[in-house]
XYZ file of C-alpha atoms in Angstrom:
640
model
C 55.129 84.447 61.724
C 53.249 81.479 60.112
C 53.540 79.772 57.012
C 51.645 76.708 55.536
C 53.171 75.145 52.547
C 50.984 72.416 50.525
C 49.517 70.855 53.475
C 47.247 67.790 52.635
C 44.963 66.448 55.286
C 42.376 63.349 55.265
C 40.369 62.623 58.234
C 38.113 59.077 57.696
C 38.832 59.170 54.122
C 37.642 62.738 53.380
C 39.993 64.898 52.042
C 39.983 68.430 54.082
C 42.971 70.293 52.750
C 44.456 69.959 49.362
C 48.079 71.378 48.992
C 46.760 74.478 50.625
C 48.865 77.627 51.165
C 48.777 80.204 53.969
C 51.338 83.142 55.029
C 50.241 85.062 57.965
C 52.808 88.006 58.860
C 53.971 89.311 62.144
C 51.170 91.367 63.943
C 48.060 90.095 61.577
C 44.748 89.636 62.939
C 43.510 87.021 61.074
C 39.771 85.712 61.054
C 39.597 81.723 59.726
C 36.042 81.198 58.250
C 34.523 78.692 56.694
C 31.695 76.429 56.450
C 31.130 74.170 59.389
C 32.827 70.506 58.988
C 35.137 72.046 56.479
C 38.468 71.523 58.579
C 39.360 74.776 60.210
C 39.675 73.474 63.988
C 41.592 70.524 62.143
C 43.823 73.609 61.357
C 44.607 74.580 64.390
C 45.593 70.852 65.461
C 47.995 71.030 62.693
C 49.535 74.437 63.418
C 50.174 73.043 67.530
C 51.204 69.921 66.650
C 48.442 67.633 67.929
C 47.725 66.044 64.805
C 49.989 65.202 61.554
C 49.354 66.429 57.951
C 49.312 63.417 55.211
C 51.684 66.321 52.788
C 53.350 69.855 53.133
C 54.740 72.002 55.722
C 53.981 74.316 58.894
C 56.863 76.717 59.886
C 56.218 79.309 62.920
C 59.436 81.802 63.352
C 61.350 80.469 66.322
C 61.358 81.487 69.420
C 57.858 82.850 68.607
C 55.240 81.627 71.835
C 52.176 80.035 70.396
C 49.088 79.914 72.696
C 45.640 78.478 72.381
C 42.690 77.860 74.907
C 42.900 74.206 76.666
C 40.230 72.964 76.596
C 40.942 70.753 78.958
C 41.481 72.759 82.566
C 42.212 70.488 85.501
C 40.468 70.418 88.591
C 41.563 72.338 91.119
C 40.845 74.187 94.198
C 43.836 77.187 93.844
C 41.956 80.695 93.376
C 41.448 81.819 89.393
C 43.988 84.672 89.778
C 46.578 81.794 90.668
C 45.453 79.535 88.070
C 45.993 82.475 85.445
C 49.324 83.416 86.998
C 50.893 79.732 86.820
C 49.849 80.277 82.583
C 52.966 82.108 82.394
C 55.622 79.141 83.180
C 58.779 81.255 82.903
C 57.544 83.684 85.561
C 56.501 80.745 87.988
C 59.763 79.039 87.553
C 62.056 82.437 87.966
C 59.919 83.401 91.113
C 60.655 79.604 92.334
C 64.062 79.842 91.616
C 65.189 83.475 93.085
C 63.506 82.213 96.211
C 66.318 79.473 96.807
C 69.235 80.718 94.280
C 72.331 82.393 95.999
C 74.467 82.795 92.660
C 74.696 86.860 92.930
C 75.343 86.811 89.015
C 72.370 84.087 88.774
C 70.212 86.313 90.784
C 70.697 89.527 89.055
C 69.595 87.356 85.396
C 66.684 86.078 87.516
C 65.823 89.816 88.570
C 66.325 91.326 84.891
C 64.331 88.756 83.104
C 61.641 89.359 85.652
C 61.373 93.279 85.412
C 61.534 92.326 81.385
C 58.555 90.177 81.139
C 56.690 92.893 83.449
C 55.905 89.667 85.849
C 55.667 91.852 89.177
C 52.793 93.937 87.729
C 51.458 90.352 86.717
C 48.938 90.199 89.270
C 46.778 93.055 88.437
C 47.219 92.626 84.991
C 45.413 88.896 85.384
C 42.647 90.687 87.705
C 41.974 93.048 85.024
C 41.614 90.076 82.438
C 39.001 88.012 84.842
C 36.759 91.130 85.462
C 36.879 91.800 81.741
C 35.434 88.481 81.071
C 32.742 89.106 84.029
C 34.222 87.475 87.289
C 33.210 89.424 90.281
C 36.527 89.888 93.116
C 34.958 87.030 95.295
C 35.010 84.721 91.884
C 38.837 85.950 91.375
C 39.937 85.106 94.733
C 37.845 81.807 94.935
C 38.273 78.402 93.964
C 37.939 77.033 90.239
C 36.144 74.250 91.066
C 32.840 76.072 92.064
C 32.853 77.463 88.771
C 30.395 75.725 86.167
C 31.764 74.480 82.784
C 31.109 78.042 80.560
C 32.743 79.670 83.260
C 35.673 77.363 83.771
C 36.465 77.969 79.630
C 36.476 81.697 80.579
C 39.449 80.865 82.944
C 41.025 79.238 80.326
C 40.676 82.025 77.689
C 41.909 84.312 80.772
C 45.204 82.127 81.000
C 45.903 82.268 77.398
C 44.855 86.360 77.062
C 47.247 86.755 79.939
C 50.189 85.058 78.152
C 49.904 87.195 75.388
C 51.747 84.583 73.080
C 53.629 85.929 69.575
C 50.782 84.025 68.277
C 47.373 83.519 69.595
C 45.165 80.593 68.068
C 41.386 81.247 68.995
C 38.423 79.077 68.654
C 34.754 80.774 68.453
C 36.796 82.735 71.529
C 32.544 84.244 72.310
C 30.871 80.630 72.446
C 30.727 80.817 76.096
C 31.095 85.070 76.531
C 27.671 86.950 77.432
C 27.415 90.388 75.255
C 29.301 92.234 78.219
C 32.360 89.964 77.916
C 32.435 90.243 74.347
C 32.298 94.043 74.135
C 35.396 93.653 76.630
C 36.990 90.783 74.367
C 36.549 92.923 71.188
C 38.614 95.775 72.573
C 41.261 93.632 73.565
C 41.202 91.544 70.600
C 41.589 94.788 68.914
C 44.577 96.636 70.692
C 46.555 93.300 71.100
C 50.061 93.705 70.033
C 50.862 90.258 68.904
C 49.697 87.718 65.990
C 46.143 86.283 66.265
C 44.530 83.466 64.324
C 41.138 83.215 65.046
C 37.816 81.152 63.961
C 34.420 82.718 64.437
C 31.223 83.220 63.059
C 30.820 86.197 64.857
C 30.455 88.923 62.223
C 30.555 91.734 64.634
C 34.013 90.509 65.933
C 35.728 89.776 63.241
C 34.703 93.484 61.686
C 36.335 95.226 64.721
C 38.918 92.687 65.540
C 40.980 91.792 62.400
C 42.602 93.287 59.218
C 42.883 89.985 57.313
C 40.341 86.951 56.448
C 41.127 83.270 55.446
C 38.597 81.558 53.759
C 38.805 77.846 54.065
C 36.823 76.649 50.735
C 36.854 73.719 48.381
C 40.319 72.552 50.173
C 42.119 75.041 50.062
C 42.928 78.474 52.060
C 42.441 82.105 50.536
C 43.402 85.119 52.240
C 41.226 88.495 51.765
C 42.914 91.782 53.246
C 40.223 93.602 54.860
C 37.632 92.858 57.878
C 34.422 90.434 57.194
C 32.135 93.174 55.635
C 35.417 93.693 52.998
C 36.223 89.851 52.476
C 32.520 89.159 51.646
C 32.346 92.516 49.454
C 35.605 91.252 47.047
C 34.533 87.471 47.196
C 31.570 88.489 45.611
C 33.038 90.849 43.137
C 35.536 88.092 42.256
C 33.323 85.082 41.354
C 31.524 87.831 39.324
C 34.530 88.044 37.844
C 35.430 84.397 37.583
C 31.903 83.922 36.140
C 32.429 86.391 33.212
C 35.585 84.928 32.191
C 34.254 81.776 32.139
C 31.566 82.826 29.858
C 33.531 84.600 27.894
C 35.719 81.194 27.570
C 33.247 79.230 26.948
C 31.853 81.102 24.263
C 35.296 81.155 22.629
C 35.569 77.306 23.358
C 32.823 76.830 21.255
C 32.943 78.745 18.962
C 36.716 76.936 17.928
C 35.191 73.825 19.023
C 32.361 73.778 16.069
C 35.178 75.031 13.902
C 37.156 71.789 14.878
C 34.264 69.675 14.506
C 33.084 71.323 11.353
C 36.440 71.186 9.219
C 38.069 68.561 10.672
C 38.196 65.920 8.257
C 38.669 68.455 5.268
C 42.232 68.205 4.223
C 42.174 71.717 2.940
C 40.999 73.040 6.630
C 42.910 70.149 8.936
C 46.005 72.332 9.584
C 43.303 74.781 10.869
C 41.509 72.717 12.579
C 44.777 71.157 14.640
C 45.649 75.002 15.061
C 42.777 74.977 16.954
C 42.978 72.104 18.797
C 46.130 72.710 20.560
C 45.394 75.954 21.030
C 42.118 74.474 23.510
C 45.041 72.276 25.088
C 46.836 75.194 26.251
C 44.494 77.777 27.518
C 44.534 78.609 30.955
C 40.446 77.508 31.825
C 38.870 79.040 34.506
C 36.286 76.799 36.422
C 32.340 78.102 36.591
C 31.287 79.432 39.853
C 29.574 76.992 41.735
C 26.447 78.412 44.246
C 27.560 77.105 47.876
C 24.960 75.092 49.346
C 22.831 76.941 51.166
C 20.845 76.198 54.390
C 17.585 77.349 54.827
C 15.550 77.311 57.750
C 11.990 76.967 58.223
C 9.688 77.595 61.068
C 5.573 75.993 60.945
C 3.332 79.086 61.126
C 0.810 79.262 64.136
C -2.427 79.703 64.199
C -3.915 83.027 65.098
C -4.229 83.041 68.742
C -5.299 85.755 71.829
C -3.144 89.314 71.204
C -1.960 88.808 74.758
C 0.248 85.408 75.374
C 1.690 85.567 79.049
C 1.620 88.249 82.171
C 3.918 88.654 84.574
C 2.065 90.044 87.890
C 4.855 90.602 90.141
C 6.619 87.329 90.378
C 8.952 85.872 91.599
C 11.271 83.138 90.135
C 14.389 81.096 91.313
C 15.651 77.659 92.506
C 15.150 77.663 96.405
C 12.781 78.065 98.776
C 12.212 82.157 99.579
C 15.498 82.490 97.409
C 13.964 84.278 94.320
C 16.707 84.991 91.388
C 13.711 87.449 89.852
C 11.417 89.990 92.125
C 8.760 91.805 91.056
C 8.686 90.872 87.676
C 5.833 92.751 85.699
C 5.693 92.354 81.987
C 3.225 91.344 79.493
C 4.431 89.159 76.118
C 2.076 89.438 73.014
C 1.785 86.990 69.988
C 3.706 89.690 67.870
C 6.487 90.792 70.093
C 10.572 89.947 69.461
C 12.005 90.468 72.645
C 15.685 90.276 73.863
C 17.066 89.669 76.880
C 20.119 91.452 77.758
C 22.258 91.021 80.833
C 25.559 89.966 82.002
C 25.503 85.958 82.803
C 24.282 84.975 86.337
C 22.078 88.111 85.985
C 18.508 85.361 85.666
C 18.534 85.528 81.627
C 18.134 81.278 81.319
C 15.679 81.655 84.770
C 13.525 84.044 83.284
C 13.058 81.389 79.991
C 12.591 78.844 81.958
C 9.886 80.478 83.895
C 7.955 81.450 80.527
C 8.699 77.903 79.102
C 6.703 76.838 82.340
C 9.484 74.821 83.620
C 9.777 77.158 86.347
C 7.174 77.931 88.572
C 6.089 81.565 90.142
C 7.347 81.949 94.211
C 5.265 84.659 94.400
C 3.163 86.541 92.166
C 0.882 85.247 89.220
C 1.732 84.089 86.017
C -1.334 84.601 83.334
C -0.803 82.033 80.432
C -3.400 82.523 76.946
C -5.759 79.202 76.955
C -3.880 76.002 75.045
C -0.580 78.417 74.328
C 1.916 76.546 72.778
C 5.819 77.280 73.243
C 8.645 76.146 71.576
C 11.652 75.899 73.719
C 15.396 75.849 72.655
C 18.290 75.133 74.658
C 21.953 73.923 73.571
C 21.733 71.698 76.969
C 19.251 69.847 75.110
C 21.408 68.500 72.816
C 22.945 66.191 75.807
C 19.995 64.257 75.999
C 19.261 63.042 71.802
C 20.272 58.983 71.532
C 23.499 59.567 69.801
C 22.893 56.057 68.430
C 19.441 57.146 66.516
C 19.339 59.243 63.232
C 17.231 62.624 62.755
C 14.234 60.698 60.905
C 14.044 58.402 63.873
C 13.763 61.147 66.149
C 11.276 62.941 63.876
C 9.029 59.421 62.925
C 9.047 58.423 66.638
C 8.075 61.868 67.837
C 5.241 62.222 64.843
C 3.929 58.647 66.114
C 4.300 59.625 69.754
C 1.956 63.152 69.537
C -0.797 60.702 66.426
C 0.107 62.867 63.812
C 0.510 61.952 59.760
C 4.275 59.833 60.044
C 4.200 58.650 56.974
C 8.084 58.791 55.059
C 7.563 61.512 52.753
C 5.916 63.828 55.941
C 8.684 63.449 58.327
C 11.451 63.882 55.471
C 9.530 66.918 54.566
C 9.242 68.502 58.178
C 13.212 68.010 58.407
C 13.778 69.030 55.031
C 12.947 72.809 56.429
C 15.862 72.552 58.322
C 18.116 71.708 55.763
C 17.916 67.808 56.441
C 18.534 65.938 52.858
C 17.631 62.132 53.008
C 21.643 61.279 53.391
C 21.813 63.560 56.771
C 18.376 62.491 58.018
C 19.623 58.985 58.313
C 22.646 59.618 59.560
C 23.815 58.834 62.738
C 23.212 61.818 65.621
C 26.492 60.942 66.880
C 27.999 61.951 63.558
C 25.996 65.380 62.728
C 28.253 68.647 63.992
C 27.172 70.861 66.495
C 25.254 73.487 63.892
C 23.111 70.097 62.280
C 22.742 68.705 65.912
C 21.227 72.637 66.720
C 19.033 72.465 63.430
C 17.693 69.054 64.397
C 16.398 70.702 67.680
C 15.013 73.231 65.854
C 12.792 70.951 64.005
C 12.166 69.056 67.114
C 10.960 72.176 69.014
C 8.755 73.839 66.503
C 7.518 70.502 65.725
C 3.877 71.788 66.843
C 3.555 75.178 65.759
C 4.269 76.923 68.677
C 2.944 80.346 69.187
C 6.155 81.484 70.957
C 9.637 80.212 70.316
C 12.222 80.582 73.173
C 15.547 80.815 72.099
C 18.501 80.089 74.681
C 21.536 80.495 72.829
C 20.781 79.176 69.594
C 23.574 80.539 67.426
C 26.267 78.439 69.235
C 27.137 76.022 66.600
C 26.031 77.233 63.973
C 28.725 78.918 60.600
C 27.792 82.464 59.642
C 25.543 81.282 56.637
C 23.237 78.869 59.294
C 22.896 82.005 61.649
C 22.035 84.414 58.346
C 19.197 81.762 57.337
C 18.143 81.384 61.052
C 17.769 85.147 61.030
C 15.958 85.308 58.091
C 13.410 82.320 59.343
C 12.657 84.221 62.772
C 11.508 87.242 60.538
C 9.135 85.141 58.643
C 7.731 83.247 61.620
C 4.378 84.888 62.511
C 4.424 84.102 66.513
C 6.394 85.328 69.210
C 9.952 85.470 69.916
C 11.864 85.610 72.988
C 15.902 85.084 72.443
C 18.955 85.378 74.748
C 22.083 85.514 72.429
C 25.530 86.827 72.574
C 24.764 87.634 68.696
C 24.882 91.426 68.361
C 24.144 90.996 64.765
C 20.996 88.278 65.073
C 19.705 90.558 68.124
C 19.712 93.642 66.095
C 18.249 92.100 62.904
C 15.523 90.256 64.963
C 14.522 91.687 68.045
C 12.012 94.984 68.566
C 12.163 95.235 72.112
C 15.023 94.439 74.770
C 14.526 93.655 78.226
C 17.281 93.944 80.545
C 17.787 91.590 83.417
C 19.971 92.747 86.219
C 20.315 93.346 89.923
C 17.507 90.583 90.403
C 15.299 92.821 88.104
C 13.510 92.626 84.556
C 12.562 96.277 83.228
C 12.467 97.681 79.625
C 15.647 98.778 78.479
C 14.504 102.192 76.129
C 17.331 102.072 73.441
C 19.104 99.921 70.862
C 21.953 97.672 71.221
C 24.171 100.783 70.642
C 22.791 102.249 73.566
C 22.911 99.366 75.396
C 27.156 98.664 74.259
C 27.229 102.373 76.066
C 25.173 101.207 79.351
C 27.841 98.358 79.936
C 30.557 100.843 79.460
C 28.845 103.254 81.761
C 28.451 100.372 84.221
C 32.342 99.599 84.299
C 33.560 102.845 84.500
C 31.024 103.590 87.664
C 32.298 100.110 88.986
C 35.723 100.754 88.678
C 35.151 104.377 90.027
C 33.494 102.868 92.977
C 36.555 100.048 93.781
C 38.743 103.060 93.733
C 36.665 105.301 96.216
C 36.375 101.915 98.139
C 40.249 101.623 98.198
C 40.752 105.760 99.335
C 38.380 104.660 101.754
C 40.190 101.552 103.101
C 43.380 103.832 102.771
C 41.984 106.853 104.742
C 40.901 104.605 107.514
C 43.914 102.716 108.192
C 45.887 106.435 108.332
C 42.725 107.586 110.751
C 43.592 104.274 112.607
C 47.512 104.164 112.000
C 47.016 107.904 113.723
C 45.142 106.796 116.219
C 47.651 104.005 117.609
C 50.507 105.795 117.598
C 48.735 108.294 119.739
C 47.725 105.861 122.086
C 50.966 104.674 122.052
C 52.142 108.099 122.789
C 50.395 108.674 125.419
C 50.971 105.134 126.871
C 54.596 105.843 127.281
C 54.134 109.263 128.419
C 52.022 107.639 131.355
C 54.750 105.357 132.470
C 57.611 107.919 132.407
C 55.173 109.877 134.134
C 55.403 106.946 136.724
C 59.108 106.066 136.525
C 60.328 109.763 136.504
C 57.644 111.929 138.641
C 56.668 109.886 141.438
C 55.646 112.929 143.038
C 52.472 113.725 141.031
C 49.052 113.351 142.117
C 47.727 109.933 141.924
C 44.647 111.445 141.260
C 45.812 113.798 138.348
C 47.037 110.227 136.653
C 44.032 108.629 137.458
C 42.260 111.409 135.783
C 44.454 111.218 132.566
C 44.139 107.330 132.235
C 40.330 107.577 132.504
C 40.330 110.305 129.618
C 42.655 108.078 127.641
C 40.048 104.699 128.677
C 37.506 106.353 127.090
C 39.079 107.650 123.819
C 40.288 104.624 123.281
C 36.495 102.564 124.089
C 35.123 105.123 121.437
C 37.903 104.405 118.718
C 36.799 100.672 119.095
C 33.485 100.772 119.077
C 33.718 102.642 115.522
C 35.753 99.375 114.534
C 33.009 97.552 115.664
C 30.001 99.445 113.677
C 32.551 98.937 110.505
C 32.124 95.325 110.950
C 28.873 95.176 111.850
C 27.937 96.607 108.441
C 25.815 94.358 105.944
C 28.461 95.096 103.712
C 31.723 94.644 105.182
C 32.658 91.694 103.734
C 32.388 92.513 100.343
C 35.642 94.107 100.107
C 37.805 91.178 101.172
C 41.234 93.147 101.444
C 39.351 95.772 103.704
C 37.612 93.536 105.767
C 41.084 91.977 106.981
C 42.857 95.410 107.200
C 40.160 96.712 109.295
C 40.299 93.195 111.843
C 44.077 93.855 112.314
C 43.185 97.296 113.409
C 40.511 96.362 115.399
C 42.464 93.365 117.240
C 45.670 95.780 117.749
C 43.558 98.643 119.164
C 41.255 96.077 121.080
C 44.895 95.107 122.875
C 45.519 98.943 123.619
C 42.612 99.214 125.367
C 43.377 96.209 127.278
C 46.408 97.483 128.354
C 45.176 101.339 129.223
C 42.415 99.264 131.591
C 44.591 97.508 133.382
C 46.957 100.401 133.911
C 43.966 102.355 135.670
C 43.019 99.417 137.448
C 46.617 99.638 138.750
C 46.320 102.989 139.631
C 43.358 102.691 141.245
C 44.500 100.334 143.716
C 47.775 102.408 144.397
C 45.321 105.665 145.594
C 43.084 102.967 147.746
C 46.470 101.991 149.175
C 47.864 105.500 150.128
């Protein structure tokens, strides 16, 4: 499927890949890991083409269809489902072109390729895709652009998920996925038929999603067989390995060495000696096992402060006046608690951190705060506003100055330094630090007071698998509060003690683990989807009730005028007596139309709603007609 022969790459002078080597067969699920900086979305670039190797070789079997997220979607006011449906190219341009061809031998090939690529059952096949990645019906039948950025980059991993391309090139694919999505992604991920090449630091997702791992290291590209949990299991065993051999070398190296050294310049011991000498020249050395670098985070410990932090008395919380996102919210936070917050997104997960950070204010309700509480709040939107142009010690000196605190050189290097700043990175520019040292420098910034609860929005983003591990492991030994929202299944579970679930403008205890909670989303879906189908026997039923009902009417409409062509004879009164019967079966039918619109929730169930107003508008003529025919009648028995 792919192959990568030698391939060299320099970006600004820094060499990224070295003559590296990569095969990735047909049908592989391949995770790409790596540090952060190290070149692996430079990979992908080379792989599609949009940038050029300085040595080497990509080959991708032909024919083969290559897709990766754009990250780029343009604006547009066409409903998702449509923008997901033109993804596929071949099936927009057949559909175009059996509309005007009249070749019969042109529009049988049309036809075949069509019922080959499956494009008529394209439609719900999209649909399913969108609701997987959390878009409610109105969302799939409305315009992109009211969608916000995150969501706009699910429509885009939507398009290429509903290509399903021989190869499938995916970068950090969860980045913008709450934990809902992502339990939807990994079963996808899992069952799809094709190639995939994907980067993450997700450790739960690459354990359930793929059977092989490239590790992009020191230049050049190993692959592991195996899942995460197996590559990291035989790295390690390996550079035990490595290590022993070396030793073992080295001790042999020596040992020959101080032979060399020792008898050298004897002539009775220089044949010996030059025995020796190329046999050091030839051996096959293997290098020592350098540590990686690791990154280690540090958090300030708090001071001791009140065992109860912030209560909730029935608030609520949102944007607009009497337009709460939260009601009724009644919870207490304490200075040892780890609390997550679960929920799909749009649920109030960001509202209810904003409300605790104090950047939101209570509708309704009362918010209790502990006297002088400080909080420490994270969010990756607040990378947008650091001065690209300053450098981490700026920030850090200025905001040390700014609050009259000790900014002498050696402090602020030492407050970054717990973040993993060396002097090099502090002053360099924040326009060159990658997202993960951008994220680290806001961590510093943040906790830069001690705060007695830290409020974590995200905060795994950007940051490689090693930067989350140390982040993990610097939560645990911080001594105040914690409060995250994270699509980390892996940090939750390893941090939090207590998950609170926001949903249906609600925020209650959720009494299980994250297990539990991977079952309550299932549960959820399969109770929605069982409810869209009642919803559509429903819709079904009723149009057959009114279908029914019509074609009775109908009936007995034509009855009434043979009636009056064929039996003039009758008694006016007898058809006056039939049409009145018929008025008012036909003023009851519509009136039940009328209660079926008048319901609060008609309109959710777009399809219905306009099935139902055809109904309504064709029996509302019916009953026009049937009037006027008794009206008719009526003035024929006045007459006689």
């Amino acid at each position: 499927m792919l192959t990568v022969r030698d391939i060299t790459c320099r970006m600004g002078g820094r060499v990224l890949l070295n003559q590296a080597n990569l095969t990735v067969m047909d049908k592989w699920h391949v995770g790409l890991i790596g540090l952060n900086g190290t070149g692996k979305s430079t990979l992908f670039k080379l792989i599609t083409g949009e940038m050029e190797s300085d040595g080497g070789s990509i080959e991708i079997s032909a024919r083969a269809r290559m897709g990766i997220v754009r990250q780029d979607m343009p604006e547009s006011d066409l409903p998702l489902i449509d923008i997901v449906l033109a993804a596929d190219e071949e099936r927009t341009q057949l559909l175009i072109e059996s509309e005007d061809c009249h070749d019969p031998h042109r529009v049988a090939e049309i036809y075949d390729r069509l019922n080959e690529i499956d494009a008529y059952t394209a439609p719900a096949r999209a649909s399913t895709i969108l609701a997987g990645l959390g878009f409610s019906e109105d969302q799939i039948n409305g315009p992109f652009s009211a969608l916000s950025g995150g969501w706009r980059m699910r429509v885009a991993l939507a398009s290429v998920l509903f290509l399903q391309p021989d190869l499938l090139l995916l970068d950090e694919p969860t980045n913008h996925l709450d934990l809902e999505a992502i339990i939807w992604l990994e079963g996808y991920l899992a069952n799809y038929p094709h190639t995939i090449l994907m980067i993450s630091h997700d450790r739960d997702l690459l354990n359930k999603c793929v059977d092989h791992v490239v590790h992009l290291y020191d230049q050049k590209l190993t692959l592991y067989n195996g899942n995460y949990d197996t590559f990291e299991r035989t790295r390690a065993e390996r550079l035990e390995l490595q290590q022993k051999i070396f030793e073992k070398q080295q001790t042999v190296k020596n040992h020959m060495q101080a032979f060399i050294d020792r008898f050298r310049a004897k002539a009775s011991k220089a044949r010996q000696a030059q025995s020796r000498i190329k046999m050091l020249e030839k051996m096959d050395w293997v290098e020592e096992v350098i540590a990686d670098r690791s990154v280690r985070f540090q958090f300030p410990q708090p001071e001791k402060h009140a065992a109860r932090l912030i209560t909730f008395d029935y608030v609520d919380v949102g944007y607009g006046e009497n337009k709460p996102v939260l009601r009724n919210i009644n919870m207490i936070i304490d200075r040892d608690d780890r609390i997550a917050l679960l929920g799909a997104n749009g649920n109030g997960k960001s509202t209810l951190i904003k409300l605790i950070a104090g950047k939101l204010q209570p509708q309704k309700g009362e918010k209790i705060t502990a006297q002088k509480l400080r909080i420490g709040y994270f969010s990756q939107h607040q990378a947008d506003e650091l001065d690209l142009n300053e450098t981490p010690y700026e920030v850090m000196h200025r905001l040390c100055a700014k609050n009259k605190v000790d900014s002498r050189e050696s402090v602020v290097r030492a407050r970054l330094g717990r973040f993993g700043f060396s002097k090099e990175l502090s002053d360099n520019k924040i326009s060159s630090l990658s997202g993960g040292e951008k994220s680290r420098l806001l961590f510093a910034v943040m906790s830069f007071d001690a705060p007695h609860i830290l409020l974590l929005d995200e905060p795994t983003n950007h940051l490689d698998i090693e930067a989350r591990s140390a982040l993990v492991d610097a939560l645990n030994a911080y001594e105040g509060a914690v409060v995250i929202v994270s699509h980390d299944p892996t940090m939750l579970e390893r941090v939090a003690d207590r998950l609170w679930l926001v949903h249906d403008g609600k925020v209650e205890d959720f009494d299980g683990d994250l297990t539990d909670y991977r079952r309550f989303v299932l549960d959820q879906k399969k109770n929605r989807r069982k409810a869209q189908k009642q919803s559509k026997e429903n819709k079904d039923a009723a149009k057959r009730a009114a279908d029914a009902a019509l074609n009775a009417t109908d009936s007995q409409l034509e009855n009434t005028e043979r009636d009056n062509k064929t039996s003039p004879s009758l008694s006016l009164l007898k058809k006056i007596e039939q049409a009145e019967k018929e008025l008012a079966r036909l003023t009851e039918e519509v009136k039940k139309f009328e209660a079926m619109m008048l319901a609060p929730d008609f309109y959710k169930d777009a399809n219905r709603a306009q099935t139902v107003q055809q109904l309504y508008h064709g029996m509302s003529q019916k009953l026009k007609t049937q009037e006027e025919m008794w009206i008719k009648l009526c003035q024929e028995c006045e007459n006689d």
